[in-house]
Coordinates of C-alpha atoms and ligand atoms in Angstrom, one line a residue:
M830 CA -30.5 6.5 17.9
E831 CA -33.5 7.2 19.2
R832 CA -32.8 10.9 21.2
L833 CA -34.6 12.4 23.7
A834 CA -37.1 15.4 22.9
G835 CA -35.7 18.2 24.5
R836 CA -38.0 18.8 27.6
E837 CA -37.6 15.7 28.7
R838 CA -33.9 15.6 28.2
L839 CA -33.9 19.1 30.4
A840 CA -35.7 17.4 33.3
N841 CA -33.0 14.0 33.5
P842 CA -31.1 14.4 36.8
V843 CA -28.9 12.1 34.9
F844 CA -26.6 15.3 34.3
N845 CA -26.5 16.9 37.6
Q846 CA -24.1 13.8 39.1
K847 CA -22.2 14.5 36.8
E848 CA -20.8 17.5 37.9
L849 CA -17.9 16.6 39.7
I850 CA -16.6 15.0 36.4
K851 CA -17.2 18.5 35.0
E852 CA -15.4 20.5 37.1
Q853 CA -12.3 18.6 36.7
F854 CA -12.6 18.9 33.4
M855 CA -13.1 22.7 33.4
S856 CA -10.3 22.9 35.7
K857 CA -8.2 20.6 34.2
T858 CA -6.9 18.7 36.7
V859 CA -7.7 15.8 34.9
D860 CA -4.8 14.3 32.6
F861 CA -5.8 13.3 29.5
S862 CA -3.8 10.2 28.3
T863 CA -2.0 11.4 24.8
K864 CA 0.2 8.9 23.8
L865 CA 0.3 6.2 21.6
I866 CA -0.8 2.5 22.3
I867 CA 1.6 0.1 21.0
G868 CA 2.0 -3.7 22.1
G869 CA -0.1 -2.9 25.3
R870 CA 2.3 0.3 26.0
P871 CA 1.5 3.8 25.4
L872 CA 4.6 5.7 24.0
P873 CA 5.3 8.9 22.3
G874 CA 6.1 9.0 19.2
S875 CA 9.5 8.0 17.5
E876 CA 10.0 11.0 16.1
G877 CA 9.4 13.0 19.2
K878 CA 5.9 14.9 17.5
T879 CA 2.7 15.9 19.1
F880 CA -0.2 17.5 17.1
E881 CA -2.3 19.9 18.5
T882 CA -6.0 18.9 18.9
I883 CA -9.0 21.5 19.3
N884 CA -11.9 22.5 21.4
P885 CA -14.2 23.2 18.7
A886 CA -16.8 25.7 21.7
N887 CA -14.3 27.9 21.4
G888 CA -10.8 27.1 19.8
K889 CA -8.6 26.9 22.1
V890 CA -5.8 24.3 22.3
L891 CA -7.2 20.4 24.4
A892 CA -3.9 18.8 24.4
S893 CA -1.7 17.4 22.8
I894 CA -1.0 14.0 21.2
A895 CA 1.5 12.0 20.2
E896 CA 2.1 11.9 16.6
A897 CA 2.6 8.5 14.9
S898 CA 5.3 8.3 12.1
G899 CA 5.6 5.8 9.6
E900 CA 8.0 3.7 11.8
D901 CA 5.1 3.7 14.6
V902 CA 2.8 2.4 11.9
N903 CA 4.8 -0.7 11.9
K904 CA 6.0 -1.1 15.0
A905 CA 1.9 -1.2 15.3
V906 CA 1.0 -3.7 12.9
S907 CA 4.1 -6.0 13.9
A908 CA 2.5 -6.6 17.4
A909 CA -0.9 -6.4 15.9
R910 CA 0.3 -9.2 14.3
K911 CA 2.3 -11.3 16.3
A912 CA -0.8 -10.8 19.0
F913 CA -3.3 -12.0 16.4
E914 CA 0.3 -15.3 15.1
E915 CA 0.7 -15.9 18.9
G916 CA -2.4 -16.0 20.5
P917 CA -4.1 -16.6 22.6
W918 CA -6.5 -13.6 21.6
S919 CA -6.9 -15.8 17.8
K920 CA -6.9 -18.6 19.1
M921 CA -9.3 -18.8 22.4
A922 CA -12.1 -20.5 22.9
P923 CA -14.9 -19.1 22.0
A924 CA -16.8 -18.4 24.8
E925 CA -13.6 -17.3 27.1
R926 CA -13.0 -13.9 24.2
K927 CA -17.0 -13.2 24.8
K928 CA -15.8 -13.2 28.3
V929 CA -13.1 -10.8 28.5
L930 CA -15.0 -8.7 25.4
L931 CA -18.5 -8.2 28.2
R932 CA -15.7 -7.1 29.8
F933 CA -14.3 -4.7 27.8
A934 CA -18.4 -3.3 27.9
T935 CA -18.4 -3.3 31.3
V936 CA -14.6 -1.1 31.9
I937 CA -15.7 1.0 29.0
E938 CA -19.1 2.1 30.5
A939 CA -17.2 2.3 34.5
H940 CA -15.8 5.1 32.3
S941 CA -19.3 6.6 30.4
E942 CA -19.1 10.6 32.1
E943 CA -15.3 10.6 31.4
L944 CA -15.1 9.2 27.8
A945 CA -18.4 11.5 27.1
M946 CA -17.0 14.4 28.7
M947 CA -13.9 13.7 25.8
E948 CA -16.6 13.2 23.5
A949 CA -18.3 17.3 24.4
M950 CA -14.7 18.5 25.0
E951 CA -12.9 17.5 21.7
A952 CA -15.7 17.0 19.3
G953 CA -18.0 19.8 20.3
K954 CA -20.7 16.9 20.5
P955 CA -24.1 18.8 22.9
I956 CA -23.1 16.3 26.8
T957 CA -26.3 15.0 27.3
D958 CA -26.2 12.8 23.7
C959 CA -22.3 11.6 24.7
L960 CA -24.0 10.4 28.3
E961 CA -27.3 9.2 26.9
I962 CA -26.8 8.1 23.4
D963 CA -23.2 7.6 22.8
M964 CA -21.8 6.4 25.5
P965 CA -24.5 3.7 25.6
E966 CA -24.5 2.6 22.5
T967 CA -21.0 2.5 22.6
V968 CA -21.2 0.0 25.5
N969 CA -24.2 -2.2 24.3
T970 CA -22.5 -2.7 20.2
I971 CA -19.1 -4.4 21.8
R972 CA -21.9 -7.0 24.0
W973 CA -24.1 -7.0 21.7
H974 CA -20.8 -8.9 20.1
A975 CA -19.6 -10.3 22.7
E976 CA -22.5 -12.8 23.6
A977 CA -22.8 -13.0 20.0
I978 CA -19.1 -15.2 19.4
D979 CA -20.1 -18.8 21.1
K980 CA -23.6 -19.2 19.5
M981 CA -22.7 -18.8 15.8
Y982 CA -21.8 -22.0 13.4
D983 CA -20.0 -23.7 10.7
Q984 CA -21.4 -25.2 7.6
I985 CA -20.8 -28.6 6.4
S986 CA -21.6 -28.7 2.1
P987 CA -23.8 -30.8 0.4
S988 CA -21.3 -32.7 -1.0
D989 CA -21.0 -36.7 -1.6
P990 CA -20.5 -39.0 1.0
S991 CA -17.3 -39.9 -0.3
I992 CA -16.1 -36.4 0.7
L993 CA -16.2 -34.1 3.7
S994 CA -16.8 -30.8 3.3
M995 CA -16.3 -28.1 6.2
I996 CA -16.8 -24.5 5.1
V997 CA -15.4 -22.5 7.8
R998 CA -14.8 -19.1 8.8
E999 CA -11.7 -17.8 9.9
P1000 CA -10.9 -14.0 11.2
M1001 CA -8.4 -12.3 8.6
G1002 CA -6.1 -11.4 10.4
V1003 CA -4.9 -7.2 11.5
V1004 CA -7.3 -5.4 10.7
A1005 CA -6.8 -1.6 10.0
A1006 CA -9.7 0.8 11.8
I1007 CA -9.4 4.4 10.6
L1008 CA -12.4 6.9 12.2
P1009 CA -14.1 9.6 11.7
W1010 CA -14.5 12.6 14.2
N1011 CA -18.2 12.8 14.4
F1012 CA -19.1 9.9 16.7
P1013 CA -15.8 8.8 17.7
A1014 CA -16.2 6.5 20.8
M1015 CA -19.4 5.0 18.7
M1016 CA -17.2 4.5 15.3
A1017 CA -14.2 2.8 17.6
A1018 CA -17.1 0.1 18.9
W1019 CA -18.9 -0.8 15.7
K1020 CA -15.2 -1.4 14.8
L1021 CA -14.2 -3.3 17.7
G1022 CA -16.9 -5.0 18.2
P1023 CA -17.0 -8.0 14.9
I1024 CA -13.0 -7.3 14.3
L1025 CA -12.8 -8.6 17.9
A1026 CA -15.7 -11.0 18.0
T1027 CA -14.3 -12.6 14.9
G1028 CA -10.8 -12.8 16.7
N1029 CA -8.8 -10.8 14.6
T1030 CA -6.3 -7.8 16.2
V1031 CA -6.7 -4.3 15.2
V1032 CA -5.0 -0.7 14.5
L1033 CA -6.8 1.7 15.1
K1034 CA -6.5 5.2 13.7
P1035 CA -8.5 7.8 15.2
A1036 CA -9.6 10.9 13.1
E1037 CA -7.2 13.5 14.0
Q1038 CA -9.8 16.1 15.7
T1039 CA -10.7 13.3 18.3
S1040 CA -7.8 11.2 19.3
L1041 CA -9.2 11.5 22.7
S1042 CA -11.7 9.2 23.4
T1043 CA -10.1 6.5 21.0
I1044 CA -7.2 6.4 23.0
R1045 CA -8.1 6.4 26.4
I1046 CA -10.3 2.8 24.8
G1047 CA -7.5 1.6 24.0
E1048 CA -6.6 2.1 28.1
L1049 CA -9.2 0.3 29.1
A1050 CA -8.8 -2.5 26.6
A1051 CA -5.5 -3.6 29.0
E1052 CA -8.0 -3.4 32.7
A1053 CA -10.6 -5.9 30.7
G1054 CA -8.4 -8.5 29.9
I1055 CA -7.5 -8.0 26.4
P1056 CA -4.1 -9.3 25.0
D1057 CA -1.3 -6.6 24.4
G1058 CA -1.0 -6.2 20.7
V1059 CA -4.9 -7.1 20.1
I1060 CA -5.9 -3.0 20.2
N1061 CA -3.2 -0.7 19.2
V1062 CA -3.8 3.2 18.8
V1063 CA -1.7 5.5 16.6
C1064 CA -3.1 9.2 16.0
G1065 CA -2.3 11.1 13.7
F1066 CA -3.2 12.6 10.4
G1067 CA -4.6 10.8 7.1
E1068 CA -1.9 11.8 4.1
T1069 CA 0.8 10.2 6.9
V1070 CA -0.9 7.7 9.2
G1071 CA -4.3 7.1 7.4
K1072 CA -2.1 6.4 3.9
A1073 CA 0.6 4.3 5.5
L1074 CA -2.3 1.9 6.6
G1075 CA -3.9 1.5 3.8
E1076 CA -0.6 1.0 2.0
H1077 CA 0.6 -1.8 4.5
P1078 CA 1.7 -5.0 3.3
D1079 CA 1.3 -6.6 6.6
V1080 CA -2.5 -5.1 7.0
D1081 CA -4.9 -7.9 6.0
C1082 CA -7.7 -5.0 5.9
V1083 CA -8.9 -1.4 6.1
A1084 CA -12.1 -0.6 7.6
F1085 CA -13.2 3.2 6.8
T1086 CA -15.7 5.7 8.2
G1087 CA -15.8 8.8 6.3
S1088 CA -16.0 10.7 3.6
T1089 CA -16.2 9.1 -0.4
E1090 CA -13.4 10.8 -1.5
T1091 CA -10.2 9.3 0.7
G1092 CA -12.5 6.3 0.8
R1093 CA -11.7 5.7 -2.7
M1094 CA -8.1 6.8 -2.2
F1095 CA -8.3 3.0 0.5
L1096 CA -9.0 1.2 -2.7
R1097 CA -5.9 2.6 -4.4
Y1098 CA -4.0 2.0 -1.8
S1099 CA -5.4 -1.9 -1.9
A1100 CA -4.9 -1.9 -5.8
D1101 CA -1.2 -1.3 -5.4
T1102 CA -0.3 -3.3 -3.1
N1103 CA -1.3 -6.2 -1.2
L1104 CA -4.8 -6.7 -2.1
K1105 CA -6.3 -6.0 1.7
R1106 CA -10.3 -6.6 1.8
V1107 CA -11.3 -3.1 1.9
L1108 CA -14.9 -1.7 3.6
L1109 CA -15.6 1.4 3.8
E1110 CA -18.8 3.2 4.7
C1111 CA -19.0 6.5 3.7
G1112 CA -21.1 9.8 3.1
G1113 CA -24.0 10.2 2.3
K1114 CA -27.1 12.9 1.0
N1115 CA -30.1 11.2 2.2
P1116 CA -34.0 12.1 1.1
F1117 CA -36.6 12.1 4.0
I1118 CA -39.4 11.4 1.3
V1119 CA -43.5 13.0 2.9
M1120 CA -45.2 11.5 1.1
G1121 CA -49.2 13.9 0.8
D1122 CA -50.9 11.1 2.2
T1123 CA -49.3 11.7 5.1
E1124 CA -51.9 12.3 8.6
D1125 CA -50.1 13.0 10.9
L1126 CA -47.4 15.7 9.7
D1127 CA -46.6 16.4 13.6
T1128 CA -44.2 13.4 14.0
A1129 CA -42.8 13.8 10.4
A1130 CA -42.3 17.2 11.7
D1131 CA -40.1 16.2 14.2
H1132 CA -38.3 13.5 13.1
A1133 CA -37.2 15.8 10.1
T1134 CA -36.0 18.4 12.6
N1135 CA -34.1 15.8 14.9
S1136 CA -32.6 14.1 11.5
I1137 CA -31.2 17.3 10.0
F1138 CA -30.1 18.8 13.3
W1139 CA -29.1 16.2 15.7
N1140 CA -25.3 16.0 16.1
M1141 CA -25.8 18.9 14.0
G1142 CA -26.4 17.7 11.1
E1143 CA -22.5 15.8 10.9
N1144 CA -24.0 12.5 11.3
C1145 CA -23.4 10.6 7.3
S1146 CA -27.2 9.7 8.0
S1147 CA -29.1 12.2 8.7
N1148 CA -32.1 13.0 6.2
S1149 CA -30.3 16.7 4.7
R1150 CA -33.0 16.9 1.6
L1151 CA -36.6 16.8 2.6
L1152 CA -38.4 15.8 -0.3
V1153 CA -42.5 16.7 -0.1
H1154 CA -45.7 16.6 -1.7
Q1155 CA -46.3 20.1 -3.3
S1156 CA -50.1 19.7 -1.0
I1157 CA -48.6 19.3 2.3
K1158 CA -45.8 21.2 1.7
D1159 CA -46.9 24.7 4.0
E1160 CA -48.0 22.9 6.9
L1161 CA -45.3 20.5 6.9
L1162 CA -42.5 23.7 6.9
E1163 CA -44.7 25.7 9.3
L1164 CA -44.4 23.0 12.0
I1165 CA -40.6 22.5 11.3
V1166 CA -39.4 26.2 11.9
E1167 CA -41.7 25.6 14.2
K1168 CA -40.1 23.0 16.7
S1169 CA -36.2 24.2 14.9
K1170 CA -36.8 26.5 17.8
E1171 CA -36.0 23.9 20.8
W1172 CA -33.1 23.2 18.4
V1173 CA -30.0 25.5 20.5
V1174 CA -27.2 26.5 19.8
G1175 CA -25.0 26.4 22.9
D1176 CA -22.4 25.6 24.9
P1177 CA -21.8 21.4 24.2
L1178 CA -21.2 21.1 28.4
D1179 CA -24.3 22.7 28.8
A1180 CA -26.9 20.0 29.6
S1181 CA -29.5 22.2 27.6
T1182 CA -27.5 22.3 24.5
K1183 CA -28.8 20.6 21.2
I1184 CA -26.2 21.7 18.3
G1185 CA -22.4 22.5 19.6
P1186 CA -20.2 23.6 17.2
M1187 CA -18.9 22.5 13.5
I1188 CA -16.0 20.2 14.6
E1189 CA -13.4 22.6 12.9
Q1190 CA -12.6 26.4 11.5
A1191 CA -11.9 24.4 7.8
H1192 CA -15.5 22.3 8.1
L1193 CA -17.1 25.7 9.4
D1194 CA -15.9 27.1 6.3
K1195 CA -17.3 24.6 4.2
V1196 CA -20.4 24.4 5.3
M1197 CA -20.7 28.6 5.3
G1198 CA -19.6 28.4 1.1
F1199 CA -22.9 25.9 0.9
I1200 CA -25.4 28.3 2.6
D1201 CA -22.5 31.0 0.5
Q1202 CA -23.9 28.7 -2.7
A1203 CA -27.6 28.7 -1.3
N1204 CA -28.0 31.6 -1.5
Q1205 CA -26.8 32.1 -5.0
D1206 CA -28.7 29.0 -6.7
K1207 CA -31.5 31.3 -5.5
N1208 CA -32.5 28.9 -3.0
K1209 CA -35.2 30.7 -0.1
L1210 CA -33.8 30.9 3.2
V1211 CA -36.5 30.4 6.2
I1212 CA -35.0 30.2 8.6
G1213 CA -30.9 30.3 10.1
G1214 CA -27.8 31.5 8.0
K1215 CA -25.3 32.8 9.8
R1216 CA -22.6 32.3 12.0
T1217 CA -23.6 32.8 16.0
R1218 CA -21.6 32.5 18.9
E1219 CA -18.7 34.0 17.5
D1220 CA -17.1 36.0 20.6
T1221 CA -16.7 32.5 22.5
G1222 CA -14.4 31.1 19.1
G1223 CA -15.9 28.6 18.0
Y1224 CA -17.2 27.0 15.1
F1225 CA -21.4 27.9 15.5
V1226 CA -23.5 27.6 12.6
Q1227 CA -27.9 28.3 13.3
P1228 CA -30.2 25.4 12.5
T1229 CA -30.4 26.5 8.5
I1230 CA -33.5 25.4 6.1
F1231 CA -33.8 26.3 2.9
D1232 CA -36.6 26.0 0.7
D1233 CA -37.3 25.9 -3.4
V1234 CA -34.2 23.9 -3.9
K1235 CA -34.5 22.0 -7.4
P1236 CA -33.5 19.3 -8.5
E1237 CA -30.2 20.8 -10.3
N1238 CA -28.7 23.0 -7.3
T1239 CA -26.0 21.8 -5.1
L1240 CA -27.6 21.5 -1.9
F1241 CA -29.9 19.2 -3.7
S1242 CA -27.0 16.8 -4.3
E1243 CA -23.6 17.6 -1.5
E1244 CA -23.4 16.3 1.0
V1245 CA -22.9 19.6 3.7
F1246 CA -22.9 17.1 6.8
G1247 CA -24.1 20.5 8.7
P1248 CA -26.9 21.5 10.2
V1249 CA -28.9 22.6 6.8
L1250 CA -31.9 21.6 5.5
G1251 CA -32.8 22.0 1.5
I1252 CA -36.4 21.4 0.8
T1253 CA -37.5 20.2 -2.5
T1254 CA -41.6 19.6 -3.4
F1255 CA -43.1 16.8 -5.6
K1256 CA -46.6 16.0 -7.1
D1257 CA -47.3 12.1 -7.0
P1258 CA -45.1 9.8 -5.5
E1259 CA -43.3 8.7 -8.5
E1260 CA -41.9 11.5 -8.6
G1261 CA -40.9 11.7 -4.5
I1262 CA -39.0 8.6 -5.3
A1263 CA -36.9 9.3 -8.6
L1264 CA -36.2 12.3 -6.4
A1265 CA -34.9 10.5 -3.8
N1266 CA -32.6 8.3 -6.2
Q1267 CA -31.7 11.2 -8.3
N1268 CA -28.2 11.7 -6.6
K1269 CA -24.8 9.5 -6.2
Y1270 CA -25.3 8.3 -2.5
G1271 CA -27.3 5.6 -1.1
L1272 CA -27.4 5.6 2.6
A1273 CA -30.3 5.7 4.3
A1274 CA -33.4 7.9 3.1
S1275 CA -37.0 8.0 5.6
V1276 CA -40.1 7.7 4.4
F1277 CA -43.7 9.1 6.1
T1278 CA -46.9 7.5 4.1
S1279 CA -50.1 6.0 6.1
S1280 CA -50.5 3.9 2.9
N1281 CA -48.8 0.5 3.9
K1282 CA -48.5 -0.1 0.2
T1283 CA -47.3 3.2 -0.4
A1284 CA -44.3 2.5 1.8
H1285 CA -43.4 -1.4 0.8
V1286 CA -43.1 0.6 -2.9
A1287 CA -41.2 2.9 -2.0
A1288 CA -38.9 0.7 0.2
R1289 CA -38.3 -1.5 -2.4
K1290 CA -37.6 1.2 -4.7
I1291 CA -35.1 4.1 -3.4
K1292 CA -31.7 2.6 -3.8
A1293 CA -30.6 2.8 0.0
G1294 CA -28.8 0.7 2.6
T1295 CA -31.6 1.6 4.9
V1296 CA -35.1 2.6 4.2
A1297 CA -37.2 4.0 7.6
V1298 CA -40.7 3.9 7.4
N1299 CA -42.7 6.6 9.6
C1300 CA -39.5 7.7 11.1
Y1301 CA -36.2 8.9 11.1
G1302 CA -33.6 6.0 12.1
E1303 CA -30.8 3.6 11.2
G1304 CA -32.5 0.4 12.9
D1305 CA -30.2 -1.1 16.1
I1306 CA -27.3 -2.7 16.6
T1307 CA -29.1 -6.1 15.3
T1308 CA -30.2 -4.6 11.5
P1309 CA -27.1 -3.8 8.9
F1310 CA -26.2 -0.3 8.3
G1311 CA -24.4 0.9 4.8
G1312 CA -25.0 1.8 1.4
Y1313 CA -25.7 1.8 -1.9
K1314 CA -23.5 3.6 -4.7
L1315 CA -20.8 6.1 -3.4
S1316 CA -22.1 5.8 -0.6
G1317 CA -20.3 2.5 0.6
F1318 CA -17.9 -0.1 -0.4
G1319 CA -17.0 -3.9 0.9
G1320 CA -20.2 -5.1 3.9
R1321 CA -21.9 -3.6 6.5
D1322 CA -21.6 -2.5 9.8
K1323 CA -23.3 -3.4 12.4
S1324 CA -25.1 -7.4 13.0
L1325 CA -23.8 -10.6 12.2
A1326 CA -23.2 -9.3 8.7
A1327 CA -20.5 -7.1 10.0
H1328 CA -18.8 -10.1 11.4
D1329 CA -19.4 -11.6 7.9
Q1330 CA -16.7 -8.9 6.3
Y1331 CA -13.9 -9.6 9.2
C1332 CA -13.7 -13.5 8.1
E1333 CA -12.5 -15.6 5.6
L1334 CA -14.3 -18.1 4.1
K1335 CA -11.9 -21.4 3.8
T1336 CA -13.3 -24.6 2.8
I1337 CA -12.5 -27.9 3.7
W1338 CA -12.5 -30.8 1.7
I1339 CA -12.1 -34.1 3.2
D1340 CA -11.6 -37.4 0.8
L1341 CA -13.4 -39.9 3.0
T1342 CA -12.2 -43.0 0.3
Ligands
NAD1281 P1 -11.9 12.1 5.8 O1 -13.1 11.5 5.2 O2 -11.2 12.8 5.9 O3 -11.1 11.1 6.9 C1 -11.7 10.8 7.7 C2 -10.6 9.7 8.3 O4 -9.8 9.0 7.0 C3 -10.1 10.8 9.1 O5 -9.2 9.2 10.6 C4 -7.8 10.5 8.4 O6 -7.4 10.9 8.8 C5 -8.6 9.8 7.6 N1 -7.5 10.6 6.1 C6 -8.1 11.5 5.5 N2 -7.2 11.3 4.4 C7 -6.6 10.2 4.2 C8 -5.5 10.5 3.2 N3 -5.0 10.6 2.3 N4 -5.0 8.9 3.6 C9 -6.0 7.9 4.2 N5 -6.6 8.5 5.4 C10 -6.8 9.3 4.7 O7 -12.8 13.2 6.2 P2 -12.7 14.7 6.9 O8 -11.0 15.6 5.7 O9 -12.5 15.0 8.3 O10 -14.1 15.3 6.4 C11 -14.3 15.6 4.9 C12 -15.9 15.1 4.8 O11 -16.0 13.7 5.1 C13 -16.7 15.8 5.3 O12 -17.2 17.1 5.0 C14 -18.0 14.7 5.5 O13 -18.6 15.1 4.4 C15 -17.5 13.6 5.4 N6 -18.0 12.7 6.8 C16 -18.2 11.3 6.4 C17 -18.6 10.8 7.5 C18 -18.8 9.5 7.7 O14 -19.9 9.6 9.1 N7 -19.5 8.8 6.8 C19 -17.9 11.3 8.9 C20 -16.3 12.3 8.6 C21 -16.7 13.1 7.2
MN1282 MN1 -10.6 14.7 4.4

């Protein structure tokens, strides 16, 4: 998920061509789809309830979304079950399923601008990011998993010749995907790609803050020729809709991205019901280690700044702990402060904006609470630390940096999920690595060094699902993504590892005597 530097983004003509769509959205001549999608049909909630979705850039209501009841969840699971058992999806020839899924990617691509606008308006994400990162990634994810479908082989085991022993993978059945609000379309794609590629059917539950793009993607499935019931969308709250899916006896697998706290609940739901498989992608408090031998501090500063401020810091793999060798701290910090000026806080629909609002009032309060705590802990405020653009009614926070963060401080250990960087120094590489591992999470890490040896040693010693060297990065669609420790459980998103997690493994043992 590389992003362009500020100046390149401004010079990019792509956005200007989108003015028309922008006008339509701003003047509300576009009607959002706000219904549940069950068995291929748009439906209001069975109890007639709706809930409001807010534009976090101005605090105003954007749309009223159909709220699923327990009965709606049952209907959606039944529709997914029927589509799975009766086919044709799960029984299609791989080459055929590939064709349909490739078409799905193309249909989503054709609606990229519309989806990008929804994400900007509902999630407060900068429109340039939505157009240049989120939507291309979303399309590429579906396409990549689709292309893999007819290239996967099963196995024959090295058993006695009197036996034919086959090890085959089968789709699990009905998968429920519980989505977060920070990358709504992209996370839907991370789940949909491998779930559908392997022949499962799915019930998607978008985060209550961001239902619009998921509903639209569900609608586009029909246009692409995905059979009714293969993708269902139920909207609503975690404590009701999410829980109902987690406890549902006819759901075979739950794939979740969100907080560790909620992730734990899905393990409990499963333990107390049908032992459905649970796959968790949770939080992170990811270290960005800059060793004392780093020659290119300018590049390190670029990546450090991008990593903490991109997507407003509402990113589980954001490097929110900067661990830097004491000898280069001042120089690096100066560069980072300079580069932070490029991170313009503004209206998400403005092409030059790099930081939009926090997702909602409650999250803004949480982020401001962490800033208060850092001040109380006598961490040294370097830049930011305040709300901004309050006159808009939106939930904006200044990009914020605290120095002198001690390992015992809250900012060192807790995930803020906002544009707040904490800096801690170390004396030698061993201490840097030890500090990196001194955390309950283990999602991602970055290491900067000019020594190959130090890079390799650090990459092996750091307990994290992804270690990036001399960059901030999550790899690409070909690499697995997930976490050690409290950052995850049960599997990996992206790559072919994601296919495995949605399959059962079956042994077929045939006596030939
Ligand atoms: P959350 O984990 O509560 O929500 C994620 C999803 O789980 C949503 O779809 C939500 O409706 C659902 N959910 C919530 N409570 C549930 C429950 N009791 N049972 C079943 N489903 C439930 O996240 P949040 O409250 O929106 O954000 C809280 C914190 O989580 C953030 O501040 C951040 O630290 C973290 N977070 C992480 C990610 C990530 O990408 N790993 C994404 C979003 C939030
Ligand atoms: Mn929550």
